[in-house]
Amino acid sequence: MLFKRIKPIDQIIATAEKKSLTRQLGAFQLTMLGIGAIIGTGIFVLTAEAGQKAGPGMMIAFVIAAVVCAFAALAYAELAAMVPVAGSAYTYTYGVLGEGVAWIVGWALVLEYTIAASTVCVGWAGYVNGLLAHAGFGLPHFLQAGPMDGGSFNLLACLIGLAVTALLVVGTSKSAKVNTVLVLIKIAALTAFIFVALPAVKDQNFTPFVPNGWGSPMGGIGVLGAAASIVFAYIGFDAISTAAEETKNPNRNIPIALIGSLGVCTIYYLLVSYAAVGSVGAQPMLGPNGMALEPGTPAFAAACDGSQALVCSKEALAHVVRLLNHNTVAAFIAFAAGIALPSVILTMTYGQTRIFFTMSRDGLLPSRLAKIHPRFHTPHVITLITGTFVSLFGALFPVGILADITNSGTLFAFMMVAIGVLILRKTQPDRPRPFRTPLPWLVCPLAVLGCLLLFLNLSKEAKITFFAWGAIGLVVYYLYGYRKSHLACGTEAG
C-alpha cells in the first residue's frame, strides 16, 4: 500500500504552478542560503559536541560526514533540477516511490527541520549568553538553559525562534537578502578564528587522536558517532532544494548552489576543526568508569562544572580564542555568531514551512495550512505553527540531544533521494536531466550505505525518537492523508 499512488512528475510540476510561490531567488542568493545553513551551529557549537564524542579524531568525522553528504548532494542535484518545485525529498519520493513512502519522508523532514532550527536556537543562545556574561549583563542561570541542562527555561533560544518566525511571515525575499549579509559576517568570523588559532597549533594536542575508538552500532560515541552528529551541519544543501519553486532558472541555479555551498563549507570545516583541536586540545570528559560521558546529560553538565575544556564550552570558537588570550577577537567571534546564527534558524524554519506547504497542497494535510498571506504572499499559517514549536523546543532541550534527533530524519531522507535517482534512471531514462549525477550506480549506493552507517551510530535516544515519530506519522496518514489525498480523490488543488 505504501508504494501505490505514484504521482507523475509532470503532474507534480503542473500542480505546483496552480498554487505557486513567486520565483525570486537567483544563484548567488541560493548559494548564500545554503552556506548560511551549512556554516552554522555545526562549526560554531557542535565542534564541542564532536570533541566530546571523538576527541581530536573529530577531524576525521568532519571528512566522513562531508563525503557522505557529497554523495547525497549529487543525487539531490539531479532530482532538484528535474523536479524544480517546493518540497525537497518529499516531492521527489512522491514521483518515484509512491505516496505512502513520500508521506514518511515528508514526516521525517518535519522532524529534521523543526528540531534543527531549535538546535541552532540553543547554540545561538549559548554564544549570546556568553557575550552578555563577559560584558557583565548575564541572565540568571535558570534562564540560560533548559531543565535537562541545569536550568529551567532557555529564554534567549525561545525569543530568537519567535523573531525569525516573524521575519519569515513578512516575506522570503526580504529574508534572503538579510541572510546574505549574515553569511558574510559569519565567514569573516571564521576567517578571523583560523588566523588566530592556526599559528598556535601544537602536535601534542592531537594525542591520543581517537580516545573513544571508531564507534559501534549502539551509537552515540567514537569517530562515527561524531560524524553522525556532524551531518547536522551539512543539511543546508537540502534546504536549497526545498526553495526550488522560488528560484529563477532552477535547472541551472540549483545544481550550482548545491555543489558550490557544500564545497566552500567543507574547506572551512576542516580548517577550523584543525585549528581548534591543535591550539587547545579536544580530549573528552570521562565518567567514573573511564568512559566518555554523553553530551547533553546531567552527568556531563556536572563533570564540566568549572572546567575550561573545549568540549564543555557552549561558545566553542570564542572560548578557544579566549584561551589563547585574544579577547578582542573572541568578542568579535561571539558577536558575529550572535548576529549570524539566526540565518541558520531562518533557513531551517523556511525549509520546514515549504515542506508542510507542499504536503497540504497535495491534500495530505488540511488545505488551510497552505493558505497564502494576501499581503506578504507567504504560507503564514504553517510558518506561525512551526515557529511556535521551534521556539518551545529550543527553550526546553539541550543542543546535544536536539542535534542527534535532527539527523535521524536527515539521513533517512538522504537515503530515499539516492534510491529515487536510480529508480528514475531505470523507469524514465529519456526524461530531460539538466544535471546528471556522475557514476550514479556507484555514487547513489555509496550515499545509501554511508547514511545507513551514520544512522546506526546515532544515539539510542535519537533512533527511538525517529521510529516513534514515524509511527505517529503513519497513524496520521491513514486517518487523514490516505483518504483526503488529491491523488486518492482524483483532484488537484486549484
CSV table of C-alpha atoms in Angstrom, one decimal:
chain,number,residue,atom,x,y,z
A,1,MET,CA,0.0,0.0,0.0
A,2,LEU,CA,2.9,2.4,0.8
A,3,PHE,CA,4.2,2.1,-2.7
A,4,LYS,CA,0.9,2.7,-4.6
A,5,ARG,CA,-0.3,6.1,-5.9
A,6,ILE,CA,2.9,7.3,-7.6
A,7,LYS,CA,2.4,10.9,-8.7
A,8,PRO,CA,3.7,11.5,-12.2
A,9,ILE,CA,6.5,14.1,-12.3
A,10,ASP,CA,4.7,16.1,-15.0
A,11,GLN,CA,1.7,16.3,-12.7
A,12,ILE,CA,3.8,17.4,-9.8
A,13,ILE,CA,5.1,20.3,-11.8
A,14,ALA,CA,1.6,21.2,-13.1
A,15,THR,CA,0.2,21.1,-9.5
A,16,ALA,CA,2.9,23.5,-8.3
A,17,GLU,CA,2.0,26.0,-11.0
A,18,LYS,CA,-1.7,26.1,-9.9
A,19,LYS,CA,-0.9,27.4,-6.4
A,20,SER,CA,2.7,28.6,-6.8
A,21,LEU,CA,5.2,30.7,-4.9
A,22,THR,CA,6.9,33.6,-6.7
A,23,ARG,CA,10.2,32.8,-8.3
A,24,GLN,CA,12.6,35.5,-6.9
A,25,LEU,CA,15.8,33.7,-5.8
A,26,GLY,CA,19.0,33.8,-8.0
A,27,ALA,CA,22.0,31.5,-8.0
A,28,PHE,CA,24.0,33.8,-5.6
A,29,GLN,CA,21.2,34.2,-3.1
A,30,LEU,CA,20.5,30.4,-3.2
A,31,THR,CA,24.2,29.6,-2.7
A,32,MET,CA,24.2,32.0,0.2
A,33,LEU,CA,21.1,30.3,1.6
A,34,GLY,CA,23.0,27.0,1.5
A,35,ILE,CA,26.2,28.4,3.1
A,36,GLY,CA,24.0,30.1,5.7
A,37,ALA,CA,22.6,26.8,6.7
A,38,ILE,CA,25.8,24.7,6.5
A,39,ILE,CA,28.3,27.0,8.2
A,40,GLY,CA,26.3,27.5,11.4
A,41,THR,CA,25.7,25.5,14.5
A,42,GLY,CA,27.9,22.7,13.2
A,43,ILE,CA,31.1,24.7,13.3
A,44,PHE,CA,30.2,27.2,16.0
A,45,VAL,CA,28.6,24.9,18.5
A,46,LEU,CA,28.9,21.2,17.5
A,47,THR,CA,32.7,21.4,17.5
A,48,ALA,CA,32.5,20.9,21.3
A,49,GLU,CA,29.9,18.0,20.9
A,50,ALA,CA,32.2,16.3,18.3
A,51,GLY,CA,35.2,16.7,20.5
A,52,GLN,CA,33.4,15.0,23.4
A,53,LYS,CA,32.5,12.1,21.2
A,54,ALA,CA,35.7,11.7,19.2
A,55,GLY,CA,38.4,13.8,20.7
A,56,PRO,CA,40.9,15.1,18.0
A,57,GLY,CA,39.5,12.4,15.8
A,58,MET,CA,36.6,14.7,15.1
A,59,MET,CA,38.6,16.0,12.1
A,60,ILE,CA,38.1,12.6,10.5
A,61,ALA,CA,34.4,12.8,11.5
A,62,PHE,CA,34.1,16.0,9.6
A,63,VAL,CA,35.6,14.4,6.5
A,64,ILE,CA,33.3,11.3,6.8
A,65,ALA,CA,30.2,13.4,7.1
A,66,ALA,CA,31.3,15.6,4.2
A,67,VAL,CA,31.9,12.6,1.9
A,68,VAL,CA,28.5,11.0,2.7
A,69,CYS,CA,26.8,14.4,2.2
A,70,ALA,CA,28.6,15.0,-1.1
A,71,PHE,CA,27.2,11.7,-2.5
A,72,ALA,CA,23.7,12.7,-1.3
A,73,ALA,CA,24.1,16.2,-2.7
A,74,LEU,CA,24.9,14.9,-6.2
A,75,ALA,CA,21.7,12.8,-6.0
A,76,TYR,CA,19.8,15.9,-4.8
A,77,ALA,CA,21.2,18.0,-7.6
A,78,GLU,CA,19.8,15.6,-10.3
A,79,LEU,CA,16.3,15.4,-8.8
A,80,ALA,CA,16.1,19.1,-7.9
A,81,ALA,CA,16.9,20.1,-11.5
A,82,MET,CA,14.4,17.6,-12.9
A,83,VAL,CA,11.6,18.5,-10.4
A,84,PRO,CA,12.1,22.2,-9.6
A,85,VAL,CA,9.2,22.6,-7.1
A,86,ALA,CA,9.0,23.1,-3.3
A,87,GLY,CA,9.2,20.1,-1.1
A,88,SER,CA,12.6,18.5,-1.5
A,89,ALA,CA,13.0,14.8,-0.8
A,90,TYR,CA,9.2,14.6,-0.1
A,91,THR,CA,8.3,15.7,-3.6
A,92,TYR,CA,11.0,13.6,-5.3
A,93,THR,CA,9.8,10.5,-3.4
A,94,TYR,CA,6.2,11.1,-4.4
A,95,GLY,CA,7.2,11.0,-8.0
A,96,VAL,CA,9.2,7.8,-7.7
A,97,LEU,CA,8.3,5.6,-4.7
A,98,GLY,CA,4.7,6.5,-4.1
A,99,GLU,CA,2.5,8.5,-1.8
A,100,GLY,CA,2.9,6.4,1.4
A,101,VAL,CA,6.7,6.5,1.3
A,102,ALA,CA,6.6,10.2,0.4
A,103,TRP,CA,4.5,10.8,3.5
A,104,ILE,CA,7.0,9.0,5.7
A,105,VAL,CA,9.9,11.1,4.1
A,106,GLY,CA,7.9,14.3,4.5
A,107,TRP,CA,7.1,13.5,8.1
A,108,ALA,CA,10.8,12.7,8.8
A,109,LEU,CA,11.7,16.1,7.2
A,110,VAL,CA,9.2,17.8,9.5
A,111,LEU,CA,11.2,16.3,12.4
A,112,GLU,CA,14.5,17.2,10.8
A,113,TYR,CA,13.9,20.9,10.1
A,114,THR,CA,11.9,21.7,13.2
A,115,ILE,CA,14.4,20.2,15.6
A,116,ALA,CA,17.3,21.6,13.6
A,117,ALA,CA,16.0,25.1,13.9
A,118,SER,CA,15.6,24.5,17.7
A,119,THR,CA,19.1,23.2,17.9
A,120,VAL,CA,20.5,26.4,16.4
A,121,CYS,CA,18.3,28.5,18.7
A,122,VAL,CA,20.1,26.8,21.6
A,123,GLY,CA,23.5,27.3,20.0
A,124,TRP,CA,22.8,30.9,19.4
A,125,ALA,CA,21.7,31.4,23.0
A,126,GLY,CA,25.0,29.8,24.2
A,127,TYR,CA,27.1,32.4,22.4
A,128,VAL,CA,24.9,35.4,23.3
A,129,ASN,CA,24.7,34.3,26.9
A,130,GLY,CA,28.5,34.1,27.0
A,131,LEU,CA,28.8,37.5,25.4
A,132,LEU,CA,26.4,39.1,27.9
A,133,ALA,CA,28.2,37.4,30.8
A,134,HIS,CA,31.6,38.7,29.8
A,135,ALA,CA,30.1,42.1,29.4
A,136,GLY,CA,28.6,42.0,32.9
A,137,PHE,CA,25.0,41.6,31.8
A,138,GLY,CA,24.5,37.9,32.2
A,139,LEU,CA,21.0,36.5,32.6
A,140,PRO,CA,20.2,34.4,35.7
A,141,HIS,CA,21.4,30.8,35.2
A,142,PHE,CA,17.9,29.3,35.3
A,143,LEU,CA,17.0,31.4,32.2
A,144,GLN,CA,20.2,30.3,30.3
A,145,ALA,CA,19.4,26.6,29.8
A,146,GLY,CA,16.5,24.2,29.7
A,147,PRO,CA,15.6,21.8,32.5
A,148,MET,CA,17.8,18.9,31.2
A,149,ASP,CA,20.8,21.2,31.1
A,150,GLY,CA,20.8,22.6,34.7
A,151,GLY,CA,18.3,25.4,34.1
A,152,SER,CA,14.6,26.0,33.8
A,153,PHE,CA,13.8,27.8,30.5
A,154,ASN,CA,16.3,29.0,27.8
A,155,LEU,CA,14.8,32.4,27.3
A,156,LEU,CA,17.1,33.7,24.5
A,157,ALA,CA,16.6,30.5,22.5
A,158,CYS,CA,12.8,31.0,22.7
A,159,LEU,CA,13.0,34.7,21.7
A,160,ILE,CA,15.2,34.2,18.7
A,161,GLY,CA,12.9,31.4,17.4
A,162,LEU,CA,9.9,33.8,17.6
A,163,ALA,CA,11.9,36.7,15.9
A,164,VAL,CA,12.9,34.5,12.9
A,165,THR,CA,9.3,33.3,12.5
A,166,ALA,CA,8.1,36.9,12.3
A,167,LEU,CA,10.8,37.6,9.6
A,168,LEU,CA,9.6,34.7,7.5
A,169,VAL,CA,6.0,35.7,7.7
A,170,VAL,CA,6.9,39.1,6.3
A,171,GLY,CA,8.4,37.5,3.2
A,172,THR,CA,11.1,35.3,1.7
A,173,SER,CA,12.8,37.9,-0.5
A,174,LYS,CA,13.5,40.2,2.4
A,175,SER,CA,14.6,37.2,4.5
A,176,ALA,CA,17.0,36.0,1.8
A,177,LYS,CA,18.6,39.5,1.4
A,178,VAL,CA,19.2,39.7,5.2
A,179,ASN,CA,20.5,36.1,5.1
A,180,THR,CA,23.2,37.1,2.5
A,181,VAL,CA,24.6,39.8,4.8
A,182,LEU,CA,24.6,37.4,7.8
A,183,VAL,CA,26.5,34.7,5.8
A,184,LEU,CA,29.3,37.2,5.0
A,185,ILE,CA,29.6,38.2,8.7
A,186,LYS,CA,29.8,34.5,9.7
A,187,ILE,CA,32.6,33.8,7.1
A,188,ALA,CA,34.6,36.8,8.4
A,189,ALA,CA,34.4,35.5,12.0
A,190,LEU,CA,35.6,32.0,10.9
A,191,THR,CA,38.4,33.5,8.9
A,192,ALA,CA,39.5,35.6,12.0
A,193,PHE,CA,39.4,32.4,14.1
A,194,ILE,CA,41.6,30.5,11.6
A,195,PHE,CA,44.2,33.3,11.5
A,196,VAL,CA,44.4,33.4,15.4
A,197,ALA,CA,44.2,29.7,16.2
A,198,LEU,CA,46.2,28.1,13.3
A,199,PRO,CA,49.6,29.5,14.4
A,200,ALA,CA,49.0,28.1,18.0
A,201,VAL,CA,48.7,24.5,16.8
A,202,LYS,CA,50.8,22.0,18.9
A,203,ASP,CA,51.5,18.4,17.9
A,204,GLN,CA,50.8,17.1,21.5
A,205,ASN,CA,47.2,18.3,21.3
A,206,PHE,CA,46.4,15.6,18.8
A,207,THR,CA,47.4,12.7,21.2
A,208,PRO,CA,45.6,10.4,21.8
A,209,PHE,CA,43.9,11.0,18.4
A,210,VAL,CA,41.0,8.7,18.7
A,211,PRO,CA,40.4,8.3,22.5
A,212,ASN,CA,36.9,6.8,22.2
A,213,GLY,CA,37.6,4.5,19.2
A,214,TRP,CA,35.7,4.4,16.0
A,215,GLY,CA,32.2,3.8,17.3
A,216,SER,CA,29.7,0.9,17.4
A,217,PRO,CA,26.2,0.0,16.2
A,218,MET,CA,24.9,1.0,19.6
A,219,GLY,CA,25.9,4.5,18.6
A,220,GLY,CA,26.4,7.9,20.2
A,221,ILE,CA,30.2,7.9,20.7
A,222,GLY,CA,33.5,7.5,18.8
A,223,VAL,CA,34.5,8.9,15.4
A,224,LEU,CA,31.4,7.5,13.7
A,225,GLY,CA,29.2,8.8,16.5
A,226,ALA,CA,30.7,12.3,16.0
A,227,ALA,CA,30.3,12.0,12.2
A,228,ALA,CA,26.6,11.1,12.7
A,229,SER,CA,26.2,14.2,14.8
A,230,ILE,CA,28.2,16.4,12.4
A,231,VAL,CA,25.9,15.5,9.5
A,232,PHE,CA,23.6,18.1,11.1
A,233,ALA,CA,26.0,20.8,9.9
A,234,TYR,CA,25.7,19.8,6.2
A,235,ILE,CA,21.9,19.7,5.9
A,236,GLY,CA,21.9,23.2,4.4
A,237,PHE,CA,22.1,21.9,0.9
A,238,ASP,CA,18.8,20.0,1.5
A,239,ALA,CA,17.2,23.4,2.3
A,240,ILE,CA,18.4,24.7,-1.1
A,241,SER,CA,16.3,22.1,-2.9
A,242,THR,CA,13.2,23.0,-0.8
A,243,ALA,CA,13.5,26.5,-2.3
A,244,ALA,CA,13.4,25.3,-5.9
A,245,GLU,CA,10.0,26.6,-6.6
A,246,GLU,CA,11.1,30.2,-5.7
A,247,THR,CA,14.2,30.0,-7.8
A,248,LYS,CA,14.8,31.8,-11.1
A,249,ASN,CA,16.1,29.4,-13.8
A,250,PRO,CA,16.1,26.4,-11.3
A,251,ASN,CA,17.6,23.9,-13.8
A,252,ARG,CA,20.8,25.9,-13.8
A,253,ASN,CA,20.9,27.6,-10.4
A,254,ILE,CA,20.0,24.7,-8.1
A,255,PRO,CA,23.0,22.4,-9.0
A,256,ILE,CA,25.4,25.4,-8.9
A,257,ALA,CA,24.1,26.3,-5.4
A,258,LEU,CA,24.2,22.7,-4.1
A,259,ILE,CA,27.7,21.8,-5.1
A,260,GLY,CA,29.1,25.3,-4.5
A,261,SER,CA,27.9,25.7,-1.0
A,262,LEU,CA,28.9,22.2,0.1
A,263,GLY,CA,32.4,22.7,-1.3
A,264,VAL,CA,33.0,26.1,0.3
A,265,CYS,CA,31.7,24.9,3.7
A,266,THR,CA,33.8,21.7,3.8
A,267,ILE,CA,37.0,23.7,3.4
A,268,TYR,CA,36.1,25.9,6.3
A,269,TYR,CA,35.1,23.0,8.5
A,270,LEU,CA,38.5,21.3,8.0
A,271,LEU,CA,40.5,24.5,8.7
A,272,VAL,CA,38.5,25.4,11.8
A,273,SER,CA,38.4,22.0,13.3
A,274,TYR,CA,42.2,21.5,12.8
A,275,ALA,CA,42.9,24.9,14.3
A,276,ALA,CA,40.6,24.3,17.3
A,277,VAL,CA,41.9,20.9,18.2
A,278,GLY,CA,45.6,21.8,17.6
A,279,SER,CA,45.6,25.0,19.6
A,280,VAL,CA,43.9,24.0,22.8
A,281,GLY,CA,43.1,20.2,22.5
A,282,ALA,CA,39.8,18.4,22.5
A,283,GLN,CA,40.0,15.5,24.9
A,284,PRO,CA,36.7,14.2,26.2
A,285,MET,CA,35.3,14.4,29.7
A,286,LEU,CA,35.3,10.9,31.3
A,287,GLY,CA,33.0,9.3,33.8
A,288,PRO,CA,34.0,7.3,36.9
A,289,ASN,CA,34.2,4.2,34.7
A,290,GLY,CA,36.8,5.8,32.4
A,291,MET,CA,34.3,6.1,29.5
A,292,ALA,CA,33.4,9.3,27.7
A,293,LEU,CA,30.2,10.9,29.0
A,294,GLU,CA,27.3,11.6,26.6
A,295,PRO,CA,26.9,15.3,25.8
A,296,GLY,CA,23.6,16.9,26.8
A,297,THR,CA,23.2,14.9,30.0
A,298,PRO,CA,23.2,16.0,33.7
A,299,ALA,CA,26.3,13.8,34.3
A,300,PHE,CA,28.2,15.6,31.6
A,301,ALA,CA,27.0,19.0,32.8
A,302,ALA,CA,28.2,18.1,36.4
A,303,ALA,CA,31.6,17.0,35.0
A,304,CYS,CA,32.0,20.2,33.1
A,305,ASP,CA,31.2,22.5,36.1
A,306,GLY,CA,34.1,25.0,36.3
A,307,SER,CA,36.0,23.3,33.5
A,308,GLN,CA,37.8,25.2,30.8
A,309,ALA,CA,37.9,22.2,28.4
A,310,LEU,CA,36.8,22.9,24.8
A,311,VAL,CA,34.3,20.1,24.9
A,312,CYS,CA,32.4,21.8,27.8
A,313,SER,CA,32.0,25.2,26.1
A,314,LYS,CA,28.7,26.4,24.8
A,315,GLU,CA,30.6,29.0,22.7
A,316,ALA,CA,33.4,26.8,21.4
A,317,LEU,CA,35.2,29.1,19.0
A,318,ALA,CA,35.1,32.2,21.1
A,319,HIS,CA,36.2,30.0,24.1
A,320,VAL,CA,39.3,28.7,22.1
A,321,VAL,CA,40.4,32.2,21.1
A,322,ARG,CA,39.9,33.5,24.7
A,323,LEU,CA,42.1,30.7,26.0
A,324,LEU,CA,44.7,32.0,23.5
A,325,ASN,CA,44.5,35.5,25.1
A,326,HIS,CA,42.9,37.2,22.1
A,327,ASN,CA,39.9,38.6,24.0
A,328,THR,CA,39.0,41.2,21.3
A,329,VAL,CA,38.9,38.6,18.6
A,330,ALA,CA,36.9,36.3,20.9
A,331,ALA,CA,34.4,39.1,21.5
A,332,PHE,CA,34.1,39.6,17.7
A,333,ILE,CA,33.5,35.9,17.1
A,334,ALA,CA,30.9,35.7,19.8
A,335,PHE,CA,29.2,38.9,18.4
A,336,ALA,CA,29.4,37.5,14.8
A,337,ALA,CA,27.8,34.2,15.9
A,338,GLY,CA,25.1,36.1,17.8
A,339,ILE,CA,24.4,38.1,14.6
A,340,ALA,CA,24.8,35.3,12.1
A,341,LEU,CA,23.4,32.1,13.6
A,342,PRO,CA,19.8,33.3,13.1
A,343,SER,CA,20.5,32.8,9.4
A,344,VAL,CA,20.6,29.1,10.0
A,345,ILE,CA,17.4,29.2,12.1
A,346,LEU,CA,15.8,31.1,9.2
A,347,THR,CA,16.9,28.6,6.6
A,348,MET,CA,15.7,25.6,8.6
A,349,THR,CA,12.4,27.1,9.5
A,350,TYR,CA,11.9,28.2,5.9
A,351,GLY,CA,12.6,24.6,4.7
A,352,GLN,CA,10.1,23.1,7.1
A,353,THR,CA,7.3,25.5,6.2
A,354,ARG,CA,7.8,24.8,2.5
A,355,ILE,CA,7.6,21.0,3.1
A,356,PHE,CA,4.3,21.4,5.1
A,357,PHE,CA,3.1,23.8,2.4
A,358,THR,CA,3.6,21.2,-0.3
A,359,MET,CA,2.1,18.3,1.7
A,360,SER,CA,-1.0,20.3,2.3
A,361,ARG,CA,-1.2,21.3,-1.3
A,362,ASP,CA,-1.2,17.6,-2.2
A,363,GLY,CA,-4.2,17.1,0.2
A,364,LEU,CA,-2.1,15.0,2.7
A,365,LEU,CA,-2.6,17.8,5.3
A,366,PRO,CA,-5.5,20.3,5.7
A,367,SER,CA,-5.5,22.8,2.8
A,368,ARG,CA,-5.9,25.8,5.2
A,369,LEU,CA,-2.2,25.1,6.2
A,370,ALA,CA,-1.3,26.1,2.7
A,371,LYS,CA,-3.1,29.4,2.9
A,372,ILE,CA,-1.0,32.3,1.4
A,373,HIS,CA,-1.0,35.6,3.2
A,374,PRO,CA,-2.7,38.2,0.9
A,375,ARG,CA,-0.2,40.9,1.6
A,376,PHE,CA,3.1,39.1,2.2
A,377,HIS,CA,2.5,36.2,-0.2
A,378,THR,CA,3.9,33.6,2.3
A,379,PRO,CA,2.4,30.5,3.9
A,380,HIS,CA,1.8,32.3,7.1
A,381,VAL,CA,-0.4,29.8,9.0
A,382,ILE,CA,2.2,26.9,8.8
A,383,THR,CA,5.0,29.4,9.4
A,384,LEU,CA,3.5,30.5,12.7
A,385,ILE,CA,2.7,26.9,13.8
A,386,THR,CA,6.3,25.8,13.0
A,387,GLY,CA,7.9,28.8,14.7
A,388,THR,CA,6.0,28.2,17.9
A,389,PHE,CA,7.3,24.6,18.2
A,390,VAL,CA,10.8,25.7,17.2
A,391,SER,CA,10.9,28.2,20.0
A,392,LEU,CA,9.5,25.9,22.7
A,393,PHE,CA,11.8,23.0,21.8
A,394,GLY,CA,14.8,25.4,21.9
A,395,ALA,CA,13.7,26.7,25.3
A,396,LEU,CA,13.5,23.2,26.9
A,397,PHE,CA,16.1,20.9,25.4
A,398,PRO,CA,19.9,20.8,25.2
A,399,VAL,CA,21.8,21.1,21.9
A,400,GLY,CA,23.4,17.6,22.0
A,401,ILE,CA,20.1,15.8,22.2
A,402,LEU,CA,18.4,18.0,19.6
A,403,ALA,CA,21.2,17.6,17.0
A,404,ASP,CA,21.1,13.8,17.0
A,405,ILE,CA,17.3,13.7,16.7
A,406,THR,CA,17.5,16.0,13.7
A,407,ASN,CA,20.0,13.8,11.9
A,408,SER,CA,17.7,10.7,12.1
A,409,GLY,CA,15.2,12.4,9.8
A,410,THR,CA,18.1,13.9,7.7
A,411,LEU,CA,19.8,10.6,6.9
A,412,PHE,CA,16.5,8.8,6.1
A,413,ALA,CA,15.6,11.5,3.6
A,414,PHE,CA,19.1,11.3,2.0
A,415,MET,CA,18.7,7.5,1.5
A,416,MET,CA,15.3,7.9,-0.2
A,417,VAL,CA,16.6,10.5,-2.6
A,418,ALA,CA,19.6,8.4,-3.6
A,419,ILE,CA,17.3,5.4,-4.2
A,420,GLY,CA,14.9,7.6,-6.2
A,421,VAL,CA,17.6,8.7,-8.6
A,422,LEU,CA,18.4,5.0,-9.5
A,423,ILE,CA,14.7,4.1,-9.9
A,424,LEU,CA,14.1,7.1,-12.3
A,425,ARG,CA,17.2,6.2,-14.3
A,426,LYS,CA,15.5,2.8,-15.0
A,427,THR,CA,11.9,3.8,-15.3
A,428,GLN,CA,12.2,7.2,-17.1
A,429,PRO,CA,15.6,7.1,-18.8
A,430,ASP,CA,14.6,9.6,-21.5
A,431,ARG,CA,13.4,12.3,-19.2
A,432,PRO,CA,15.5,15.5,-19.6
A,433,ARG,CA,18.1,15.8,-16.9
A,434,PRO,CA,19.7,19.3,-16.8
A,435,PHE,CA,22.1,17.9,-14.2
A,436,ARG,CA,23.2,14.3,-14.2
A,437,THR,CA,24.6,12.5,-11.1
A,438,PRO,CA,28.1,11.2,-12.2
A,439,LEU,CA,28.6,7.5,-11.9
A,440,PRO,CA,25.1,7.0,-10.4
A,441,TRP,CA,25.4,3.3,-9.9
A,442,LEU,CA,28.4,4.0,-7.7
A,443,VAL,CA,27.5,7.3,-6.1
A,444,CYS,CA,23.9,6.5,-5.1
A,445,PRO,CA,24.6,3.1,-3.4
A,446,LEU,CA,27.5,4.7,-1.6
A,447,ALA,CA,25.2,7.5,-0.4
A,448,VAL,CA,22.7,4.9,0.9
A,449,LEU,CA,25.3,2.8,2.7
A,450,GLY,CA,27.0,5.9,4.2
A,451,CYS,CA,23.8,7.3,5.5
A,452,LEU,CA,22.8,3.9,6.9
A,453,LEU,CA,26.2,3.6,8.7
A,454,LEU,CA,25.8,7.0,10.3
A,455,PHE,CA,22.2,6.4,11.2
A,456,LEU,CA,23.2,3.3,13.2
A,457,ASN,CA,25.8,5.4,15.0
A,458,LEU,CA,23.3,8.0,16.2
A,459,SER,CA,22.5,7.9,19.9
A,460,LYS,CA,19.9,5.4,21.1
A,461,GLU,CA,17.5,8.2,22.1
A,462,ALA,CA,17.6,9.7,18.6
A,463,LYS,CA,16.8,6.3,16.9
A,464,ILE,CA,13.9,5.7,19.4
A,465,THR,CA,12.5,9.2,18.7
A,466,PHE,CA,12.7,8.7,15.0
A,467,PHE,CA,10.8,5.4,15.0
A,468,ALA,CA,8.2,6.7,17.5
A,469,TRP,CA,7.7,9.9,15.3
A,470,GLY,CA,7.4,7.7,12.2
A,471,ALA,CA,4.7,5.5,13.9
A,472,ILE,CA,2.7,8.6,14.8
A,473,GLY,CA,3.1,9.8,11.2
A,474,LEU,CA,1.7,6.6,9.8
A,475,VAL,CA,-1.4,6.9,12.1
A,476,VAL,CA,-2.0,10.5,10.9
A,477,TYR,CA,-1.6,9.4,7.2
A,478,TYR,CA,-4.1,6.6,7.4
A,479,LEU,CA,-6.6,8.7,9.4
A,480,TYR,CA,-6.4,11.8,7.2
A,481,GLY,CA,-3.9,11.9,4.3
A,482,TYR,CA,-4.8,8.4,2.8
A,483,ARG,CA,-8.4,9.4,2.4
A,484,LYS,CA,-8.0,13.1,1.6
A,485,SER,CA,-5.1,13.0,-0.8
A,486,HIS,CA,-5.8,14.7,-4.1
A,487,LEU,CA,-4.5,11.6,-5.9
A,488,ALA,CA,-7.0,9.4,-4.0
A,489,CYS,CA,-9.8,11.8,-4.8
A,490,GLY,CA,-8.7,12.2,-8.4
A,491,THR,CA,-8.5,16.0,-8.0
A,492,GLU,CA,-5.7,18.6,-7.8
A,493,ALA,CA,-5.5,21.8,-5.7
A,494,GLY,CA,-6.8,24.6,-7.8
